[in-house]
Coordinates of C-alpha atoms and ligand atoms in Angstrom, one line a residue:
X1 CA 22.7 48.0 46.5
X2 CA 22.2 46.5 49.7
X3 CA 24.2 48.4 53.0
X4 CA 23.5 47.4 56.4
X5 CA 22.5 44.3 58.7
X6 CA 19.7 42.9 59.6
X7 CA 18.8 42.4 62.8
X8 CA 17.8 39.4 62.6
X9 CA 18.7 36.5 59.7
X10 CA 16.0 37.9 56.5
X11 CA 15.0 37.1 53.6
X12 CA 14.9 40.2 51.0
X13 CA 12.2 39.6 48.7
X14 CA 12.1 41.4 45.0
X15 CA 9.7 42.1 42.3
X16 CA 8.7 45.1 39.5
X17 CA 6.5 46.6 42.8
X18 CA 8.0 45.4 45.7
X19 CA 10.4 45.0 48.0
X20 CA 9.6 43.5 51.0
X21 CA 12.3 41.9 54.2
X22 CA 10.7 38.6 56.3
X23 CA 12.7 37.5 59.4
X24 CA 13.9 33.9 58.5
X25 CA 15.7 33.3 61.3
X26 CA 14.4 29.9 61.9
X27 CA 16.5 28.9 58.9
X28 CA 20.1 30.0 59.9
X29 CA 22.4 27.3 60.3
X30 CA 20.5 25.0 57.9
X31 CA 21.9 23.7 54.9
X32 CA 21.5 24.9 51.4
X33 CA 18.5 21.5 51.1
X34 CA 16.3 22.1 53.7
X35 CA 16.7 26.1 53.4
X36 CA 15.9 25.6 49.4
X37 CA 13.2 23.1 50.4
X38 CA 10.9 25.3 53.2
X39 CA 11.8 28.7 50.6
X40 CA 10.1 27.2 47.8
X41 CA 7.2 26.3 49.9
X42 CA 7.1 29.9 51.0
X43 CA 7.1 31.6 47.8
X44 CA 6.1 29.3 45.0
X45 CA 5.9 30.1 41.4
X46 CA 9.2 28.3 39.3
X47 CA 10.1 29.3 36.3
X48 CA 9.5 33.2 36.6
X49 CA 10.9 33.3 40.5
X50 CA 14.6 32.7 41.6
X51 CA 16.1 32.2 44.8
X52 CA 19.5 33.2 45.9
X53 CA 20.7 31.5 49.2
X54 CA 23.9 30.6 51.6
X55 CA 24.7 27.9 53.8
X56 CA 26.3 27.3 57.0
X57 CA 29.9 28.4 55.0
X58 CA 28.2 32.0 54.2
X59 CA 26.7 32.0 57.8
X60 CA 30.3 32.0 59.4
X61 CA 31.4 34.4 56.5
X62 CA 34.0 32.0 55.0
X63 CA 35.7 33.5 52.1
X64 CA 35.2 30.2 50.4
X65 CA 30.9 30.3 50.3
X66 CA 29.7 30.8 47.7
X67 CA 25.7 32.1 47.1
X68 CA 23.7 29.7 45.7
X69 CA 20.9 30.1 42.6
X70 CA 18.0 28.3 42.8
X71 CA 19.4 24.6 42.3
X72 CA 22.0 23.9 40.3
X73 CA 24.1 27.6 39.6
X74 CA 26.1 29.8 41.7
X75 CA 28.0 32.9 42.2
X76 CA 31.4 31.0 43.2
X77 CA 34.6 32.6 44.0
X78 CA 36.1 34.9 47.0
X79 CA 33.2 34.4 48.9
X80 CA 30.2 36.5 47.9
X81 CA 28.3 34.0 50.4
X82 CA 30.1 35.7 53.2
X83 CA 29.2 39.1 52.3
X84 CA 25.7 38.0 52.3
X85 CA 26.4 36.3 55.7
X86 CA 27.9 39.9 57.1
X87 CA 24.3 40.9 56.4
X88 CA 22.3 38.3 58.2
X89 CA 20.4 37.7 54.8
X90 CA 20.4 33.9 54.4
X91 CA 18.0 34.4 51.0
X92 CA 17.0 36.8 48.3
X93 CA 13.7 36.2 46.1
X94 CA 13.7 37.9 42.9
X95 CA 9.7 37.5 41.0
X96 CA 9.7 37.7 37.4
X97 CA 6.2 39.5 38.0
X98 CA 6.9 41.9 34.8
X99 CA 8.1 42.0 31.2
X100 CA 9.1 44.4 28.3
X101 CA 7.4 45.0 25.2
X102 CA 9.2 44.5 22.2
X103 CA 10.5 47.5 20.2
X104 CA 8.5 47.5 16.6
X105 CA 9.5 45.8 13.8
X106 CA 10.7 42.5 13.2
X107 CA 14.8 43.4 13.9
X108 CA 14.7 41.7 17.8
X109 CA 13.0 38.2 16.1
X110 CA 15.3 37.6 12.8
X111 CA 18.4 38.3 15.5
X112 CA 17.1 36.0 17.9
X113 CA 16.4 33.2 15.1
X114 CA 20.2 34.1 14.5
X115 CA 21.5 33.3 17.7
X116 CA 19.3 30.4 18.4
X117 CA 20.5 28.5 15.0
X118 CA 24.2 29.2 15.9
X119 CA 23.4 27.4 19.4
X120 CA 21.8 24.4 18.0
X121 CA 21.6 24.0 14.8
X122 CA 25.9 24.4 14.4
X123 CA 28.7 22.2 15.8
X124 CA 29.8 25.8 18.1
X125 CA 28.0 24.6 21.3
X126 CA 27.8 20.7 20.9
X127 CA 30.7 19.6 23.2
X128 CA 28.6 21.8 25.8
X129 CA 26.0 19.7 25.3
X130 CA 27.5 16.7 25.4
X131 CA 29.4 15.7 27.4
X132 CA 30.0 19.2 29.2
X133 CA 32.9 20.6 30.7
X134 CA 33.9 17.3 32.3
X135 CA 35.0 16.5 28.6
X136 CA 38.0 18.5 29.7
X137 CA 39.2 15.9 32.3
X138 CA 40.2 13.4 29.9
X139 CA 42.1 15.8 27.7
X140 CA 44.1 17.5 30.3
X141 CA 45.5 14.2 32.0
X142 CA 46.3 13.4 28.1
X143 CA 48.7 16.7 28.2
X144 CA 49.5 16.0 31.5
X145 CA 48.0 19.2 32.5
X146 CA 45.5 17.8 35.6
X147 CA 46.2 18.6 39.1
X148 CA 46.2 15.5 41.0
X149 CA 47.1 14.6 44.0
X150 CA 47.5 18.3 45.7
X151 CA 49.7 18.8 42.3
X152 CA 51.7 15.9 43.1
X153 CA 51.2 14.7 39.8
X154 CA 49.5 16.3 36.2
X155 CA 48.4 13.2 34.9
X156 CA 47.2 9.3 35.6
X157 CA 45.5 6.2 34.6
X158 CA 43.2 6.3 37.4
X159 CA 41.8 9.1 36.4
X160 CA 39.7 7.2 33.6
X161 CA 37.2 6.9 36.7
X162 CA 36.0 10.4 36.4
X163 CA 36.2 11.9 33.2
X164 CA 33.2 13.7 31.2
X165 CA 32.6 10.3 29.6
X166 CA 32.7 7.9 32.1
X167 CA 30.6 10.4 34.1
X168 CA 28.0 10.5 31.2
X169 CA 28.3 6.2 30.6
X170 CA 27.9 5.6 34.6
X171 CA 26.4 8.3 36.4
X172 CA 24.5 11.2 34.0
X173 CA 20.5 11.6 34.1
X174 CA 19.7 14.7 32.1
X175 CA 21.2 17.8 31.0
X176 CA 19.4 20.8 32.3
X177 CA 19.5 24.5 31.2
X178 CA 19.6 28.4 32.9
X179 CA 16.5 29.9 32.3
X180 CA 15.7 30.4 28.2
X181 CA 19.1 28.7 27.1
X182 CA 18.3 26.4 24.3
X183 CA 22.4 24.2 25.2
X184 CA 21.5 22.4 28.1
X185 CA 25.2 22.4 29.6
X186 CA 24.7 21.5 33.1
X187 CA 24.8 17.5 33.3
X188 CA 22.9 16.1 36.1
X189 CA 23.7 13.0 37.9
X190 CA 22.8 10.7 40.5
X191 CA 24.0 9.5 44.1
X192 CA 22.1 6.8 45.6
X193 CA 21.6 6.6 49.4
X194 CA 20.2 3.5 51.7
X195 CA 17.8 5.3 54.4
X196 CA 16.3 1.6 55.8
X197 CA 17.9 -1.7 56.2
X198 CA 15.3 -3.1 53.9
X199 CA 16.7 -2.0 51.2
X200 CA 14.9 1.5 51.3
X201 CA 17.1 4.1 48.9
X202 CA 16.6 7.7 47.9
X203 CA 18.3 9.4 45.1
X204 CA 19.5 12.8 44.6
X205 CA 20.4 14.7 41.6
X206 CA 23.8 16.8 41.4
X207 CA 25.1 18.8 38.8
X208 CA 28.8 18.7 38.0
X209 CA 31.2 20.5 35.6
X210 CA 35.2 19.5 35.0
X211 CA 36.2 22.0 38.0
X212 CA 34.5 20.4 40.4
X213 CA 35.3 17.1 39.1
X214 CA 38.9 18.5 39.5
X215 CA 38.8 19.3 43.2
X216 CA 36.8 17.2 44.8
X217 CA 38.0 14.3 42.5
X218 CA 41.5 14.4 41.4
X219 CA 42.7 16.6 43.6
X220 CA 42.4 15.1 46.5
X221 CA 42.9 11.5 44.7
X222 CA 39.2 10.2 44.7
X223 CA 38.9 8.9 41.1
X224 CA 35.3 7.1 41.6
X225 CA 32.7 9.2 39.9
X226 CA 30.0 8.7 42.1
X227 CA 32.3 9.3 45.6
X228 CA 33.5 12.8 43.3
X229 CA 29.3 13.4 43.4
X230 CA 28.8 12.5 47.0
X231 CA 31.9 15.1 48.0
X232 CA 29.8 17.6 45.6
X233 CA 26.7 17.1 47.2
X234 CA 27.8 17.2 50.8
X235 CA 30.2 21.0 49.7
X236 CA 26.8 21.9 47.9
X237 CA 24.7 21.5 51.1
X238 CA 27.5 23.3 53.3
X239 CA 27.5 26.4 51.0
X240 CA 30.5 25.9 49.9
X241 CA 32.6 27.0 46.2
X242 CA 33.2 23.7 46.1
X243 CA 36.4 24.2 44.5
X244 CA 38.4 26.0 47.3
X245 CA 37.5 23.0 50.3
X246 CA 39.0 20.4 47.2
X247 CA 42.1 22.5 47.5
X248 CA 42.5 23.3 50.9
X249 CA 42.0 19.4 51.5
X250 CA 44.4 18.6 49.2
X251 CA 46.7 20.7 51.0
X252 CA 45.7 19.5 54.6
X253 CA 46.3 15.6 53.6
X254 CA 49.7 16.3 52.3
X255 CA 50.4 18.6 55.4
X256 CA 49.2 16.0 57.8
X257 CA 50.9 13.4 56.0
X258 CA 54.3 15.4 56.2
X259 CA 53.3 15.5 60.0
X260 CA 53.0 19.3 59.8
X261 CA 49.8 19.3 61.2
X262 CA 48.4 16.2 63.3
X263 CA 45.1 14.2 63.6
X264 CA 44.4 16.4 66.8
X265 CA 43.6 19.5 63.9
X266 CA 42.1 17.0 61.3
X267 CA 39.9 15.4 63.5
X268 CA 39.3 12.7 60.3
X269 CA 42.4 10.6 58.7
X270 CA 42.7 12.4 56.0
X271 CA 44.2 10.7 53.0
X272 CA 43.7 10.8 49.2
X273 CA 41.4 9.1 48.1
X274 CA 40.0 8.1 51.5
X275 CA 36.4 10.0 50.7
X276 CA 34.5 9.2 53.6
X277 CA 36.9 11.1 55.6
X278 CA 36.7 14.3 52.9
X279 CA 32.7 14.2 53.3
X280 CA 33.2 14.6 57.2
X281 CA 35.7 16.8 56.7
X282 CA 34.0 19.4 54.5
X283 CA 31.3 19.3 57.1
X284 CA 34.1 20.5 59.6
X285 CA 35.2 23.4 57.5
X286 CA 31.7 24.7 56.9
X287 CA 30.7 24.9 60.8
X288 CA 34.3 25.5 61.7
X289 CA 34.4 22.6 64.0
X290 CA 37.8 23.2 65.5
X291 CA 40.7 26.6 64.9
X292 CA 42.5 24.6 62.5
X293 CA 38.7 24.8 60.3
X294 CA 38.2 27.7 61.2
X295 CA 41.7 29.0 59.8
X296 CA 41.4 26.6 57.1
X297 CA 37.6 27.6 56.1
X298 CA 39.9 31.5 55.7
X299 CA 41.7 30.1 53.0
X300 CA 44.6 28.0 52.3
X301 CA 47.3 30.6 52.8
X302 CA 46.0 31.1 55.9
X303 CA 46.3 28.2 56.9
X304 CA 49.8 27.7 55.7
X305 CA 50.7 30.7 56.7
X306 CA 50.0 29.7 60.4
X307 CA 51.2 25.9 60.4
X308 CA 53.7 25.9 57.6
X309 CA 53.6 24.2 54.2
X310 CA 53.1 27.1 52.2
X311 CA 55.2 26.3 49.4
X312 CA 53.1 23.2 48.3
X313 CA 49.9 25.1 49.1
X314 CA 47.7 25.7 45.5
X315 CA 46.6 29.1 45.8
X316 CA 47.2 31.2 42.5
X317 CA 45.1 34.4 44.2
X318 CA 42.7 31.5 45.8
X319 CA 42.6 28.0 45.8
X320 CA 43.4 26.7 42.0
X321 CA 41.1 26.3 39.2
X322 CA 41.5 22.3 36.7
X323 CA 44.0 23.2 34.8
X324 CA 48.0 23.1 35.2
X325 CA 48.7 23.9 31.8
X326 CA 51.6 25.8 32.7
X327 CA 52.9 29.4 33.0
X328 CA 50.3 31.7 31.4
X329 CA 47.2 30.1 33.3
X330 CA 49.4 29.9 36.6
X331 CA 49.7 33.8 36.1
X332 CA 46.8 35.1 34.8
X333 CA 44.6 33.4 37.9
X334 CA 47.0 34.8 39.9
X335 CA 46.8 38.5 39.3
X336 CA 43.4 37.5 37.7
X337 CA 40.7 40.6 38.8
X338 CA 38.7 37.6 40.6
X339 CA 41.7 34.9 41.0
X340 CA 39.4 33.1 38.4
X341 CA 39.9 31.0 35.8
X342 CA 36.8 32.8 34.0
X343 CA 39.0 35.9 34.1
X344 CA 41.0 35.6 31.2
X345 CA 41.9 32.2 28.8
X346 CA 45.2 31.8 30.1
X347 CA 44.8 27.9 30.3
X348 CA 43.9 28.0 26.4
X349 CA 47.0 30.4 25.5
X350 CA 49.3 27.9 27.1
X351 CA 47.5 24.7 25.1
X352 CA 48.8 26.9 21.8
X353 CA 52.2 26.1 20.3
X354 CA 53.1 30.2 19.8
X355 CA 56.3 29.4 21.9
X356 CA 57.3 31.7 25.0
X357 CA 56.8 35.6 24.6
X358 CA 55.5 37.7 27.2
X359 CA 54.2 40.8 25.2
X360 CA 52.4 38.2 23.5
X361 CA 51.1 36.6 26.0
X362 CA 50.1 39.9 28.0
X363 CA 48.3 41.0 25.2
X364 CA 46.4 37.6 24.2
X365 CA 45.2 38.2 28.2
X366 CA 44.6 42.0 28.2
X367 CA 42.3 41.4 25.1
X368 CA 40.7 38.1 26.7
X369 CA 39.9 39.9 29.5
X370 CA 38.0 42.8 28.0
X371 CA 36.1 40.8 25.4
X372 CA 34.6 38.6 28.2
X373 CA 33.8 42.0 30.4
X374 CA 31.6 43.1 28.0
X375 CA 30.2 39.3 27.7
X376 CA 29.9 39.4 31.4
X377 CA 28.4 42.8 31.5
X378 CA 25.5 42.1 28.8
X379 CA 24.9 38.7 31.5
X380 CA 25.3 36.7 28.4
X381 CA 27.0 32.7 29.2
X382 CA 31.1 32.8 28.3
X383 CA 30.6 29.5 27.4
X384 CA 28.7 30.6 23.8
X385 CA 31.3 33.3 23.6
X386 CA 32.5 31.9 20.2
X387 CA 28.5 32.5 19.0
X388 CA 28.1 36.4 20.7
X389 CA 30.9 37.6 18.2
X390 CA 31.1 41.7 18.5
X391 CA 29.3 41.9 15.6
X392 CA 26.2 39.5 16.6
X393 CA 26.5 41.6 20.2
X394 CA 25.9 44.9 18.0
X395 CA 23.1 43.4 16.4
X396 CA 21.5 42.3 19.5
X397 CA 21.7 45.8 21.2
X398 CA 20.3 47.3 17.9
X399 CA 17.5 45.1 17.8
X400 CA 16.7 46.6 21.1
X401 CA 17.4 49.8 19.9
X402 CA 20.5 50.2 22.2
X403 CA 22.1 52.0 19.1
X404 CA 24.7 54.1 20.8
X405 CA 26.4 50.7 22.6
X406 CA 26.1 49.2 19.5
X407 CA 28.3 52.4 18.1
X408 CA 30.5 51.5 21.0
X409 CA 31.5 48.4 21.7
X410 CA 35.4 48.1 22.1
X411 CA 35.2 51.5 23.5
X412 CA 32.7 50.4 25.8
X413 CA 34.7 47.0 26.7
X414 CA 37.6 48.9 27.4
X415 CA 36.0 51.7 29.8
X416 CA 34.6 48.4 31.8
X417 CA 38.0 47.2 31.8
X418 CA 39.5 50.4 33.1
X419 CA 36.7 51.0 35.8
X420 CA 37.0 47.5 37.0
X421 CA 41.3 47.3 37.4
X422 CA 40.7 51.1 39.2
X423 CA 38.2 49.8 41.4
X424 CA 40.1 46.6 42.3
X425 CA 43.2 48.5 42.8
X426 CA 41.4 51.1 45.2
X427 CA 40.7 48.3 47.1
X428 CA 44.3 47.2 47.8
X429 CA 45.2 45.5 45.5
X430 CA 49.1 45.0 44.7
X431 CA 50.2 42.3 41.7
X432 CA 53.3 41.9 43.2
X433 CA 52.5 41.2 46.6
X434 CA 50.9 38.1 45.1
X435 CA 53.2 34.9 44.9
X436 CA 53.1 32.4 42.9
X437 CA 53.8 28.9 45.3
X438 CA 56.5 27.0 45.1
X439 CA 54.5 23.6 44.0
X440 CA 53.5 25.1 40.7
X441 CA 56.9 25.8 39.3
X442 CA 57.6 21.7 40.3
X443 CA 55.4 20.8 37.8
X444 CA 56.0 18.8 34.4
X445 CA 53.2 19.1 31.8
X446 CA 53.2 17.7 27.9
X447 CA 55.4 20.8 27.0
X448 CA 58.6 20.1 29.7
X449 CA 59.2 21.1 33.0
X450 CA 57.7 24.6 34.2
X451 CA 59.8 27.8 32.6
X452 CA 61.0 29.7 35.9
X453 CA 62.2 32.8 34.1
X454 CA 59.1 32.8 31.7
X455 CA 56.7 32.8 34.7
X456 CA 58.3 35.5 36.5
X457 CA 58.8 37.7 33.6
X458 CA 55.0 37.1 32.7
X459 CA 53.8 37.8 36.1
X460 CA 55.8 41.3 36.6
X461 CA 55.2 42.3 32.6
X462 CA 51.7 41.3 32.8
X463 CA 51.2 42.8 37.1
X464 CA 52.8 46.1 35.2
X465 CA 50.2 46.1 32.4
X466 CA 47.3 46.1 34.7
X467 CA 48.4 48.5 36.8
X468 CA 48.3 50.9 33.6
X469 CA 45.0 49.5 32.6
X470 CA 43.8 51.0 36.4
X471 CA 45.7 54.8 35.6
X472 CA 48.5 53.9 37.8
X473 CA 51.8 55.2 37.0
X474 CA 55.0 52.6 37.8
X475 CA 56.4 53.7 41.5
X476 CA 53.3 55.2 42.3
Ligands
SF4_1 S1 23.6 29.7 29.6 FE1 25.6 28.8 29.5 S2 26.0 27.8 31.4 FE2 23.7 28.1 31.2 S3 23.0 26.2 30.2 FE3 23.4 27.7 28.6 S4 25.5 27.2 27.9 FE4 25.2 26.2 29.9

């Protein structure tokens, strides 16, 4: 656990026998490329050493920074950049400098061979591998189920431009891989820049996934896929979840172009699809150029809250994950623990054709949420969660003779479950303070128009449920 501030910006560094703080303050206000550059210089040794670090969003503690791991990962969502920014620590340096023996007996290698068969030698992971989460781009604006256009619209042609596999035809260069993950999921393209008039370019690699694509492409109406990895590559340097600055954005162009806010805050002409003026204007909401950034880099709401527009604003919790599938995804990132689309499957529930019952539905996400807490808690990827089945998780923590979990598991899953909702709950929060804008009940997907009485009824049933989940009795 780390309490306090630094003095000065640090760096903390971590291995099996140390533990050790260096004054970086030379590299505050620097972007995520340079800092990564001058930290790798200081502490080689890739492969068994990882580096954590913030940018100029983190810095100036905006609730939209995310922290970034080593290149091409990140811990995204409400802002665990800025907590690291509270702290003055622009970087953390974790060395590999150790490792455990292997219990005796050959139990830990048959269940590894297990595991690593399922992940490449089956069908389970192959649309990982392929073409990635972008696949999801093309099948969304198929059930017209893609925000576009600040929400305006769930599905269009133009969107052709950016899906997984015109991303993959035009733009990919290699899949790439967390450390030890035989998939390969993260798909790697390329933006080319002109540094000299003699036709001098450099070329940088950026990793992109269907959210991002989302927000910084549809979203905000930019349907070219190398303009969708230039806006990544310019949130990436800032420090930025690059999926809240797609939203707010989105929000600010329609708000400027309803004349609720002016130029005079925007500073750029925002317009969708205009993405020069998106690259300048992420910059602004990273270094808080102006108030109306600096209210805007606090989140949307806040924003909206201030100048008006709140009812097209997309904030289900935070700003909006891909998916308008309709009213179980609208709730459950909502009243989500983390406002997160990785919280619970509600965008897969609504894709089924069970028709429109709220116990159902509460339960499908009470039971969602718990199996990928335990996922979460063992760090294993919730994308191979159709390979860690409970029983392959029980053979993995035997094999490591972690018997009594093994024992344990839905016990286990549910305790994290519990602890987590109490803990949340302690810290303010209140399911039905949170609203639902009014933008998402406007929308028309493959099944209709949006079921006002079913969302409401899901939102108190399933705000009721987790409040019993976190030991709080109703009126309390
Ligand atoms: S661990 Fe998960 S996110 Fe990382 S490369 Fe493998 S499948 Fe992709």
């Amino acid at each position: 656990m780390i309490t306090g501030i630094a003095k000065t910006p640090s760096a903390l560094i971590v291995g099996s026998r140390q533990i050790e703080i260096k004054d970086v303050h030379y590299l505050w206000g620097t972007d995520l490329q340079v800092a990564g550059k001058v930290l790798r210089r200081m502490f080689p040794g890739g492969g068994h050493r990882t580096i954590l670090r913030i940018g100029p969003a983190g810095e100036r503690q905006s609730p939209m920074a995310c922290i970034t791991a080593d290149t091409y990962r990140h811990f995204g969502r409400l802002g665990g950049g800025a907590v690291m920014g509270s702290k003055k620590l622009k970087a953390i340096m974790i060395h590999g400098d150790s490792s455990f023996q292997l219990p005796e007996g050959g139990e830990y290698v048959k269940v590894f061979d297990k595991v690593y068969k399922d992940m490449t030698d089956t069908d389970m992971m192959s649309k990982y591998h392929n073409l990635g989460t972008p696949g999801n781009v093309r099948l969304m604006n198929d059930l017209k189920a893609l925000p576009i256009r600040n929400l305006q619209a769930t599905a269009d042609p133009a969107t052709e431009g950016i899906t997984g596999e015109k991303f993959a035809e035009a733009a990919l260069l290699r899949n790439a891989a967390c450390a030890g993950c035989p998939v390969g999921c993260i798909h790697i393209g390329f933006v080319r820049e002109r540094f000299q008039d003699e036709n001098r370019y450099i070329y940088r690699q950026i990793s992109y996934d269907h959210e991002l694509i989302v927000t910084v492409g549809s979203m905000i109406g930019v349907m070219d896929c190398f303009e969708v990895l230039k806006l990544i590559d310019e949130a990436e340097k800032m420090g930025l979840d690059v999926m809240s600055p797609g939203v707010a954005l989105a929000w600010a162009t329609e708000a400027l172009a309803k004349g609720i806010i002016t130029e005079k805050e925007t500073l750029v002409p925002l317009a969708f699809g205009n993405s020069a003026s998106y690259i300048a204007a992420i910059r602004h909401l990273a270094y808080g150029t102006n108030e109306f950034y600096q209210l805007l880099s606090q989140g949307t709401e806040k924003a909206a809250a201030h100048y008006g527009g709140g009812d097209f604003a997309c904030v289900l919790g935070q700003e909006m994950a891909g998916y308008a599938t309709g009213e179980t995804f609208f709730v459950s990132q909502a009243l989500g623990l983390r406002h997160s689309h990785l919280d619970s499957g509600g965008y897969s529930y609504d894709q089924k054709p069970q028709g429109k019952n709220v116990e159902d539905a509460v339960k499908f996400l009470v039971q969602d949420e718990k199996a990928r807490c335990l996922l979460n808690s063992m760090v294993s990827c919730l994308f191979a969660r159709g390979v860690y089945t409970d029983e392959v998780l029980g053979n993995c923590l035997r094999s490591v003779c972690y018997d009594i979990l093994a024992d344990n598991i839905d016990t286990i899953a549910t305790e994290i479950q519990r602890l987590r909702w109490k803990m949340r709950v302690r810290s303010g929060y209140q399911p039905e303070n949170i609203t639902i804008p009014k933008r998402f009940t406007e929308i028309t997907t493959w099944k209709g128009p949006l079921d006002r009485q079913f969302l409401e009824a899901l939102k108190t049933a399933y705000g009721q449920r987790i409040m019993d989940l976190a030991g709080i009795e109703k009126g309390a």
